[in-house]
Short mmCIF file of C-alpha atoms in Angstrom, two decimals:
data_model
loop_
_atom_site.label_atom_id
_atom_site.label_comp_id
_atom_site.label_asym_id
_atom_site.label_seq_id
_atom_site.Cartn_x
_atom_site.Cartn_y
_atom_site.Cartn_z
CA UNK A 133 77.89 7.79 -69.80
CA UNK A 134 74.16 8.12 -71.35
CA UNK A 135 72.17 6.17 -73.33
CA UNK A 136 70.25 6.70 -76.48
CA UNK A 137 68.87 10.46 -76.04
CA UNK A 138 69.88 11.12 -72.33
CA UNK A 139 66.14 11.72 -71.79
CA UNK A 140 65.94 8.76 -68.94
CA UNK A 141 66.04 10.43 -64.76
CA UNK A 142 69.00 9.19 -63.88
CA UNK A 143 70.76 10.51 -66.78
CA UNK A 144 69.86 14.24 -66.12
CA UNK A 145 70.59 13.49 -62.21
CA UNK A 146 74.39 12.58 -62.91
CA UNK A 147 74.09 15.44 -65.82
CA UNK A 148 73.15 18.21 -63.32
CA UNK A 149 75.42 17.10 -60.18
CA UNK A 150 78.19 16.85 -62.28
CA UNK A 151 77.87 20.40 -63.56
CA UNK A 152 77.03 21.46 -59.81
CA UNK A 153 80.09 20.13 -58.96
CA UNK A 154 81.96 21.83 -61.44
CA UNK A 155 80.30 24.84 -60.67
CA UNK A 156 81.14 24.11 -56.88
CA UNK A 157 84.85 23.47 -57.55
CA UNK A 158 85.15 26.71 -59.72
CA UNK A 159 84.00 29.02 -57.17
CA UNK A 160 86.28 27.52 -54.52
CA UNK A 161 89.20 27.50 -56.58
CA UNK A 162 88.29 31.03 -57.29
CA UNK A 163 87.66 32.20 -53.71
CA UNK A 164 91.23 30.39 -52.67
CA UNK A 165 93.00 32.73 -55.06
CA UNK A 166 90.90 35.75 -53.75
CA UNK A 167 92.31 35.45 -50.74
CA UNK A 168 95.63 34.20 -51.92
CA UNK A 169 96.05 36.99 -54.44
CA UNK A 170 94.13 39.63 -52.50
CA UNK A 171 93.60 38.98 -48.68
CA UNK A 172 97.09 40.53 -48.21
CA UNK A 173 96.07 44.10 -48.38
CA UNK A 174 96.55 46.37 -45.99
CA UNK A 175 93.50 47.45 -44.46
CA UNK A 176 91.77 50.51 -46.09
CA UNK A 177 89.97 51.77 -43.33
CA UNK A 178 91.48 53.13 -39.85
CA UNK A 179 91.37 50.49 -37.06
CA UNK A 180 89.89 52.21 -33.74
CA UNK A 181 89.31 49.80 -31.76
CA UNK A 182 91.76 47.36 -29.72
CA UNK A 183 91.94 44.19 -31.80
CA UNK A 184 92.46 40.56 -30.51
CA UNK A 185 95.49 39.13 -30.64
CA UNK A 186 96.50 35.93 -30.38
CA UNK A 187 100.62 35.54 -29.78
CA UNK A 188 102.17 32.01 -30.29
CA UNK A 189 104.98 31.64 -28.50
CA UNK A 190 107.74 28.56 -29.69
CA UNK A 191 110.78 27.33 -27.21
CA UNK A 192 113.92 29.18 -25.91
CA UNK A 193 115.05 31.58 -28.38
CA UNK A 194 111.55 31.96 -29.89
CA UNK A 195 109.92 33.05 -27.00
CA UNK A 196 113.10 35.46 -26.25
CA UNK A 197 112.34 37.07 -29.57
CA UNK A 198 108.57 37.37 -29.21
CA UNK A 199 108.55 38.67 -25.59
CA UNK A 200 111.11 41.62 -27.41
CA UNK A 201 108.47 42.72 -29.38
CA UNK A 202 105.59 42.51 -27.19
CA UNK A 203 107.69 45.07 -25.01
CA UNK A 204 107.68 47.74 -27.60
CA UNK A 205 103.81 46.45 -29.08
CA UNK A 206 101.15 48.99 -27.64
CA UNK A 207 99.46 46.96 -25.07
CA UNK A 208 96.23 48.86 -25.78
CA UNK A 209 95.88 48.30 -29.20
CA UNK A 210 96.66 44.72 -29.09
CA UNK A 211 94.12 43.39 -26.43
CA UNK A 212 92.88 40.97 -25.14
CA UNK A 213 95.87 38.98 -25.37
CA UNK A 214 95.90 34.86 -25.79
CA UNK A 215 99.04 33.20 -25.49
CA UNK A 216 99.92 29.53 -26.78
CA UNK A 217 102.72 27.42 -26.32
CA UNK A 218 103.37 23.99 -27.20
CA UNK A 219 101.61 21.57 -24.60
CA UNK A 220 105.61 20.23 -23.54
CA UNK A 221 107.33 23.85 -23.81
CA UNK A 222 107.54 24.69 -19.97
CA UNK A 223 109.17 27.93 -20.05
CA UNK A 224 107.95 30.45 -22.54
CA UNK A 225 103.83 30.43 -20.60
CA UNK A 226 105.64 31.48 -17.60
CA UNK A 227 108.24 33.88 -19.37
CA UNK A 228 104.64 35.55 -21.22
CA UNK A 229 102.81 35.46 -17.80
CA UNK A 230 105.64 37.43 -16.21
CA UNK A 231 105.93 40.18 -18.72
CA UNK A 232 102.14 40.26 -18.37
CA UNK A 233 102.59 40.80 -14.69
CA UNK A 234 105.01 43.44 -14.85
CA UNK A 235 102.61 45.36 -17.43
CA UNK A 236 99.92 45.08 -14.47
CA UNK A 237 102.15 46.42 -11.94
CA UNK A 238 103.46 49.37 -14.22
CA UNK A 239 99.84 50.39 -15.01
CA UNK A 240 98.38 50.19 -11.45
CA UNK A 241 95.78 47.84 -10.66
CA UNK A 242 93.05 50.21 -12.78
CA UNK A 243 94.03 47.65 -15.27
CA UNK A 244 92.48 45.02 -15.17
CA UNK A 245 94.77 42.12 -17.24
CA UNK A 246 92.70 39.90 -19.30
CA UNK A 247 95.51 38.08 -20.94
CA UNK A 248 94.81 34.64 -20.81
CA UNK A 249 97.60 31.33 -21.65
CA UNK A 250 97.03 27.96 -23.25
CA UNK A 251 98.54 25.42 -24.65
CA UNK A 252 98.28 23.40 -27.76
CA UNK A 253 99.42 19.88 -28.97
CA UNK A 254 102.89 20.23 -30.83
CA UNK A 255 102.35 19.14 -34.07
CA UNK A 256 106.22 18.01 -34.74
CA UNK A 257 108.67 17.58 -31.69
CA UNK A 258 112.30 18.54 -32.89
CA UNK A 259 114.29 15.32 -34.77
CA UNK A 260 110.56 13.37 -34.75
CA UNK A 261 110.55 11.37 -37.73
CA UNK A 262 108.11 13.03 -40.60
CA UNK A 263 105.90 10.00 -40.97
CA UNK A 264 104.57 10.18 -37.49
CA UNK A 265 105.02 14.33 -37.78
CA UNK A 266 101.64 13.59 -39.97
CA UNK A 267 99.88 12.03 -37.80
CA UNK A 268 100.65 14.39 -34.67
CA UNK A 269 100.15 17.27 -37.31
CA UNK A 270 96.59 16.54 -37.59
CA UNK A 271 95.82 15.82 -34.05
CA UNK A 272 97.43 19.77 -33.21
CA UNK A 273 95.28 20.69 -36.34
CA UNK A 274 92.17 19.93 -34.32
CA UNK A 275 93.44 21.24 -31.44
CA UNK A 276 94.07 24.23 -33.20
CA UNK A 277 90.61 24.25 -34.79
CA UNK A 278 89.06 24.41 -31.49
CA UNK A 279 91.16 26.89 -29.91
CA UNK A 280 90.80 29.55 -32.98
CA UNK A 281 86.95 28.48 -32.30
CA UNK A 282 86.77 29.77 -28.91
CA UNK A 283 89.35 32.89 -29.72
CA UNK A 284 88.75 33.88 -33.14
CA UNK A 285 91.42 36.47 -33.03
CA UNK A 286 92.03 39.67 -35.18
CA UNK A 287 95.61 39.51 -35.38
CA UNK A 288 97.75 36.49 -34.88
CA UNK A 289 101.53 36.74 -34.39
CA UNK A 290 104.14 34.05 -34.52
CA UNK A 291 107.78 33.82 -34.82
CA UNK A 292 108.58 30.40 -35.71
CA UNK A 293 108.23 26.87 -34.77
CA UNK A 294 105.89 24.40 -35.94
CA UNK A 295 103.19 25.41 -33.15
CA UNK A 296 102.41 27.74 -35.35
CA UNK A 297 101.44 26.27 -38.72
CA UNK A 298 98.23 24.32 -37.45
CA UNK A 299 97.12 28.14 -35.84
CA UNK A 300 97.94 29.57 -39.05
CA UNK A 301 96.21 26.84 -41.54
CA UNK A 302 93.12 27.50 -39.41
CA UNK A 303 92.99 30.93 -39.53
CA UNK A 304 93.52 30.79 -43.38
CA UNK A 305 90.93 28.23 -43.55
CA UNK A 306 88.79 30.92 -41.49
CA UNK A 307 89.35 33.83 -44.26
CA UNK A 308 88.76 30.78 -46.92
CA UNK A 309 85.22 30.39 -45.46
CA UNK A 310 84.78 34.43 -44.85
CA UNK A 311 85.15 33.61 -41.30
CA UNK A 312 86.89 36.36 -39.12
CA UNK A 313 89.65 38.05 -41.36
CA UNK A 314 92.53 37.57 -38.97
CA UNK A 315 95.95 39.30 -40.05
CA UNK A 316 98.81 37.04 -39.49
CA UNK A 317 102.19 38.54 -39.03
CA UNK A 318 105.43 36.10 -38.78
CA UNK A 319 108.86 37.05 -37.91
CA UNK A 320 111.58 34.87 -38.90
CA UNK A 321 113.99 34.00 -36.17
CA UNK A 322 117.15 36.20 -36.06
CA UNK A 323 118.61 32.51 -36.25
CA UNK A 324 117.78 32.42 -40.11
CA UNK A 325 120.37 34.35 -41.73
CA UNK A 326 120.62 32.24 -45.51
CA UNK A 327 117.20 29.93 -45.17
CA UNK A 328 114.23 30.02 -44.11
CA UNK A 329 113.02 27.58 -41.47
CA UNK A 330 110.20 25.21 -42.65
CA UNK A 331 107.76 27.54 -41.06
CA UNK A 332 108.38 30.32 -42.71
CA UNK A 333 108.63 28.58 -46.13
CA UNK A 334 105.10 27.15 -45.84
CA UNK A 335 103.73 30.64 -44.89
CA UNK A 336 106.04 32.05 -47.37
CA UNK A 337 105.38 29.43 -51.13
CA UNK A 338 101.78 29.31 -50.20
CA UNK A 339 100.85 32.89 -48.79
CA UNK A 340 98.88 32.35 -45.88
CA UNK A 341 101.27 35.20 -43.76
CA UNK A 342 100.02 38.48 -44.70
CA UNK A 343 103.24 40.09 -43.45
CA UNK A 344 106.61 37.75 -43.29
CA UNK A 345 109.16 39.48 -41.73
CA UNK A 346 113.30 38.56 -41.73
CA UNK A 347 115.74 40.00 -40.10
CA UNK A 348 118.69 40.14 -42.43
CA UNK A 349 119.04 41.44 -46.02
CA UNK A 350 120.03 38.18 -47.29
CA UNK A 351 116.76 36.45 -46.60
CA UNK A 352 115.08 39.40 -48.18
CA UNK A 353 116.98 38.88 -51.50
CA UNK A 354 116.48 35.50 -51.81
CA UNK A 355 112.58 35.74 -50.71
CA UNK A 356 111.70 39.43 -52.29
CA UNK A 357 107.98 38.80 -51.01
CA UNK A 358 109.61 39.10 -47.45
CA UNK A 359 109.78 42.57 -45.50
CA UNK A 360 113.57 42.97 -44.10
CA UNK A 361 113.21 44.60 -40.42
CA UNK A 362 116.69 44.20 -39.55
CA UNK A 363 117.60 42.54 -36.32
CA UNK A 364 114.93 42.81 -33.31
CA UNK A 365 117.66 40.96 -30.79
CA UNK B 146 136.19 43.66 -23.20
CA UNK B 147 138.69 43.03 -20.46
CA UNK B 148 137.84 42.38 -16.98
CA UNK B 149 137.82 45.89 -15.26
CA UNK B 150 140.69 46.45 -12.17
CA UNK B 151 139.11 46.47 -9.08
CA UNK B 152 135.70 44.38 -10.15
CA UNK B 153 137.09 41.53 -7.86
CA UNK B 154 139.16 41.49 -4.86
CA UNK B 155 140.78 37.99 -5.51
CA UNK B 156 141.15 38.99 -9.70
CA UNK B 157 139.17 35.83 -10.07
CA UNK B 158 138.71 35.30 -14.26
CA UNK B 159 135.68 33.00 -14.32
CA UNK B 160 135.16 31.24 -18.36
CA UNK B 161 131.33 30.36 -18.16
CA UNK B 162 130.25 27.47 -20.48
CA UNK B 163 126.99 27.05 -21.50
CA UNK B 164 125.15 24.57 -23.58
CA UNK B 165 121.56 25.90 -22.88
CA UNK B 166 118.69 23.19 -22.52
CA UNK B 167 120.50 21.06 -25.01
CA UNK B 168 122.93 17.85 -24.52
CA UNK B 169 126.66 18.58 -25.99
CA UNK B 170 128.72 16.39 -24.68
CA UNK B 171 131.64 16.79 -27.08
CA UNK B 172 132.13 20.76 -26.04
CA UNK B 173 131.98 19.54 -22.19
CA UNK B 174 134.68 17.34 -23.45
CA UNK B 175 136.51 19.96 -25.14
CA UNK B 176 136.46 22.34 -22.88
CA UNK B 177 137.61 19.50 -19.79
CA UNK B 178 140.65 18.38 -21.96
CA UNK B 179 143.70 18.62 -20.76
CA UNK B 180 145.16 21.49 -23.53
CA UNK B 181 142.13 23.53 -23.03
CA UNK B 182 142.34 23.98 -19.67
CA UNK B 183 145.78 24.54 -19.98
CA UNK B 184 145.46 26.98 -22.38
CA UNK B 185 142.83 29.25 -20.63
CA UNK B 186 145.27 29.01 -17.22
CA UNK B 187 148.37 30.19 -19.35
CA UNK B 188 145.75 33.04 -20.57
CA UNK B 189 144.99 34.33 -16.97
CA UNK B 190 142.22 32.80 -16.63
CA UNK B 191 141.25 31.51 -13.02
CA UNK B 192 137.81 29.30 -12.98
CA UNK B 193 136.07 27.15 -15.49
CA UNK B 194 132.20 27.17 -15.04
CA UNK B 195 130.23 24.26 -17.10
CA UNK B 196 126.89 24.29 -17.38
CA UNK B 197 126.14 20.51 -18.52
CA UNK B 198 122.65 20.88 -19.53
CA UNK B 199 121.64 17.01 -20.47
CA UNK B 200 124.74 15.88 -21.40
CA UNK B 201 126.10 12.65 -20.06
CA UNK B 202 129.93 13.57 -19.70
CA UNK B 203 130.64 14.53 -16.13
CA UNK B 204 133.68 17.03 -16.19
CA UNK B 205 136.43 16.51 -13.23
CA UNK B 206 136.19 18.88 -10.56
CA UNK B 207 138.73 20.59 -9.48
CA UNK B 208 139.81 23.68 -6.68
CA UNK B 209 142.68 25.02 -8.72
CA UNK B 210 145.50 26.98 -7.94
CA UNK B 211 148.39 25.55 -9.91
CA UNK B 212 145.78 25.26 -12.63
CA UNK B 213 142.33 26.18 -13.33
CA UNK B 214 139.54 25.66 -11.34
CA UNK B 215 136.64 23.45 -12.74
CA UNK B 216 133.06 23.49 -11.43
CA UNK B 217 130.06 22.42 -13.11
CA UNK B 218 126.45 22.12 -12.42
CA UNK B 219 123.27 20.93 -15.24
CA UNK B 220 120.40 23.81 -14.93
CA UNK B 221 119.66 26.84 -13.34
CA UNK B 222 116.60 29.19 -14.31
CA UNK B 223 118.45 31.95 -15.47
CA UNK B 224 122.50 32.21 -16.21
CA UNK B 225 121.84 35.97 -16.36
CA UNK B 226 124.18 36.20 -13.28
CA UNK B 227 126.79 33.67 -14.21
CA UNK B 228 127.22 35.83 -17.77
CA UNK B 229 128.05 39.17 -15.77
CA UNK B 230 130.37 37.26 -13.47
CA UNK B 231 132.39 35.61 -16.31
CA UNK B 232 135.42 37.14 -18.36
CA UNK B 233 134.42 34.87 -21.05
CA UNK B 234 131.99 33.04 -22.20
CA UNK B 235 132.13 29.33 -24.48
CA UNK B 236 128.64 28.82 -25.80
CA UNK B 237 126.18 26.65 -27.79
CA UNK B 238 125.39 28.10 -30.92
CA UNK B 239 121.44 28.86 -29.72
CA UNK B 240 120.24 32.44 -30.46
CA UNK B 241 119.49 32.87 -27.03
CA UNK B 242 122.51 32.22 -25.55
CA UNK B 243 124.63 34.03 -28.03
CA UNK B 244 122.30 37.33 -27.51
CA UNK B 245 122.16 37.33 -23.83
CA UNK B 246 125.56 36.91 -23.78
CA UNK B 247 126.42 39.71 -26.57
CA UNK B 248 124.29 42.12 -24.78
CA UNK B 249 126.14 41.51 -21.94
CA UNK B 250 128.97 42.85 -23.52
CA UNK B 251 130.64 39.52 -22.60
CA UNK B 252 133.87 38.23 -25.17
CA UNK B 253 132.23 35.05 -26.27
CA UNK B 254 133.36 31.76 -28.64
CA UNK B 255 130.38 29.93 -29.98
CA UNK B 256 130.75 26.08 -30.40
CA UNK B 257 128.71 24.85 -33.20
CA UNK B 258 127.19 21.52 -32.34
CA UNK B 259 127.82 19.09 -35.79
CA UNK B 260 125.77 16.15 -34.45
CA UNK B 261 122.57 17.89 -34.66
CA UNK B 262 120.80 17.13 -37.83
CA UNK B 263 120.10 20.11 -40.44
CA UNK B 264 122.55 22.70 -38.38
CA UNK B 265 120.91 25.74 -39.15
CA UNK B 266 122.09 27.46 -36.06
CA UNK B 267 125.47 27.39 -37.66
CA UNK B 268 124.74 30.24 -40.02
CA UNK B 269 123.81 32.38 -37.08
CA UNK B 270 127.10 31.97 -35.18
CA UNK B 271 129.24 32.10 -39.43
CA UNK B 272 127.41 35.54 -39.53
CA UNK B 273 127.89 37.05 -36.34
CA UNK B 274 131.87 35.92 -36.66
CA UNK B 275 132.39 37.53 -40.03
CA UNK B 276 131.16 40.45 -38.21
CA UNK B 277 133.73 40.07 -35.64
CA UNK B 278 131.18 40.10 -32.86
CA UNK B 279 132.32 36.53 -31.71
CA UNK B 280 134.69 34.09 -31.93
CA UNK B 281 133.40 30.72 -33.92
CA UNK B 282 134.61 27.08 -33.42
CA UNK B 283 133.98 23.47 -33.50
CA UNK B 284 134.46 21.39 -30.79
CA UNK B 285 138.09 19.84 -32.38
CA UNK B 286 139.11 23.48 -33.11
CA UNK B 287 138.43 25.13 -29.83
CA UNK B 288 141.97 24.48 -28.36
CA UNK B 289 143.04 26.00 -31.35
CA UNK B 290 140.52 29.28 -31.07
CA UNK B 291 141.49 30.05 -27.61
CA UNK B 292 145.40 30.07 -28.18
CA UNK B 293 144.75 32.43 -31.22
CA UNK B 294 142.14 34.60 -29.74
CA UNK B 295 142.59 38.27 -29.28
CA UNK B 296 139.54 39.92 -27.66
CA UNK B 297 140.22 43.49 -28.16
CA UNK B 298 140.02 43.04 -31.70
CA UNK B 299 136.01 42.13 -31.50
CA UNK B 300 133.62 44.32 -32.14
CA UNK B 301 130.75 45.50 -29.43
CA UNK B 302 127.23 44.24 -30.42
CA UNK B 303 124.72 46.76 -30.65
CA UNK B 304 121.02 45.57 -29.23
CA UNK B 305 118.84 45.35 -32.62
CA UNK B 306 115.55 46.96 -31.95
CA UNK B 307 111.38 45.75 -32.85
CA UNK B 308 110.15 48.92 -33.11
CA UNK B 309 110.45 48.93 -36.90
CA UNK B 310 108.17 45.55 -36.76
CA UNK B 311 105.80 47.28 -34.77
CA UNK B 312 105.62 50.56 -36.89
CA UNK B 313 105.12 48.16 -39.67
CA UNK B 314 102.21 46.18 -38.30
CA UNK B 315 100.55 49.07 -37.11
CA UNK B 316 100.88 50.49 -40.62
CA UNK B 317 99.28 47.38 -42.23
CA UNK B 318 96.37 47.35 -39.70
CA UNK B 319 95.50 50.84 -40.19
CA UNK B 320 96.54 52.20 -36.35
CA UNK B 321 97.93 55.74 -37.00
CA UNK B 322 101.42 56.52 -36.61
CA UNK B 323 102.59 57.38 -33.36
#
């Protein structure tokens, strides 16, 4: 590319630009590798303060399973809680609100309920073609970015449908950039006995979840980095 | 798993069919077929109640008496009451319906919808059938399953437990063990 001795100014600029680009790209790759390989270590120090928690709800059976988990979760450690469901899902947020209302009733009026409920654009409807899904997933990602900036969760709980992928991808991106290190916990649905769902597979392959839980031993054998926890339902 | 005597004066034995929020015409048609209805009546069931969801096939109502009484509805906010008063449940393969029924200790036949693409639901139904917690059928084979079933051979389902997951999550985050 260079003419003659390479002493021309434009020649020097293009060399240094090239070098800079290589350095930056290398740094980015190193950072990505670091987060993927070492980002899932458990926290060394003990958690003492409650953690901002984001709960991603899916339709139908997914919500039932998540609520089952939330019932036994220590609420004082995971608060304030933010619930996100797909915009087309009418029932899930209602069910979550019911759970939160029952909590307040149990604790008496002293505990002020800080739970918040939001909707997100869905990346893919059941049966939607994969081609149009690319576009809708992009919109969902932008919406997810907006919500994540608002909430900045420290813990993300999700269990299944495509609704959680944009959220987890953004959380992973934040990790890359060093913004808000959120721990992502994914519980694969009890309906998945022999194969992971698409969401689960994405999170597993790209190591986006800090812990990926499966409910059947067959899945643990097939995906060794997953953690078998038995049946939740 | 059989009805307890004295629960209902009229010895009403209801078969409750549910398709959840889906459309599952093949199941509703199969259940509404003379063969299956006759088989159920022969086995001592008196009423058939069908929750048909978004399906387009409408069953024929019937008063019953010398045959099975048939009724149907599309949706309800909670099917818990219907599940509770049923003597037999025939359900689509949605995990919500399956576990809600199993946790109530009701005998269950799960029917897999073969028209669904990527039928991962059948994995769960087959696994639970292997463990003898329920019967698994297809709409075409439903009458055979009803004829051959032995509800006393079903193994009761013990509900799962979410606390192992919470323990692991807490430990990962560095919270002290309870």
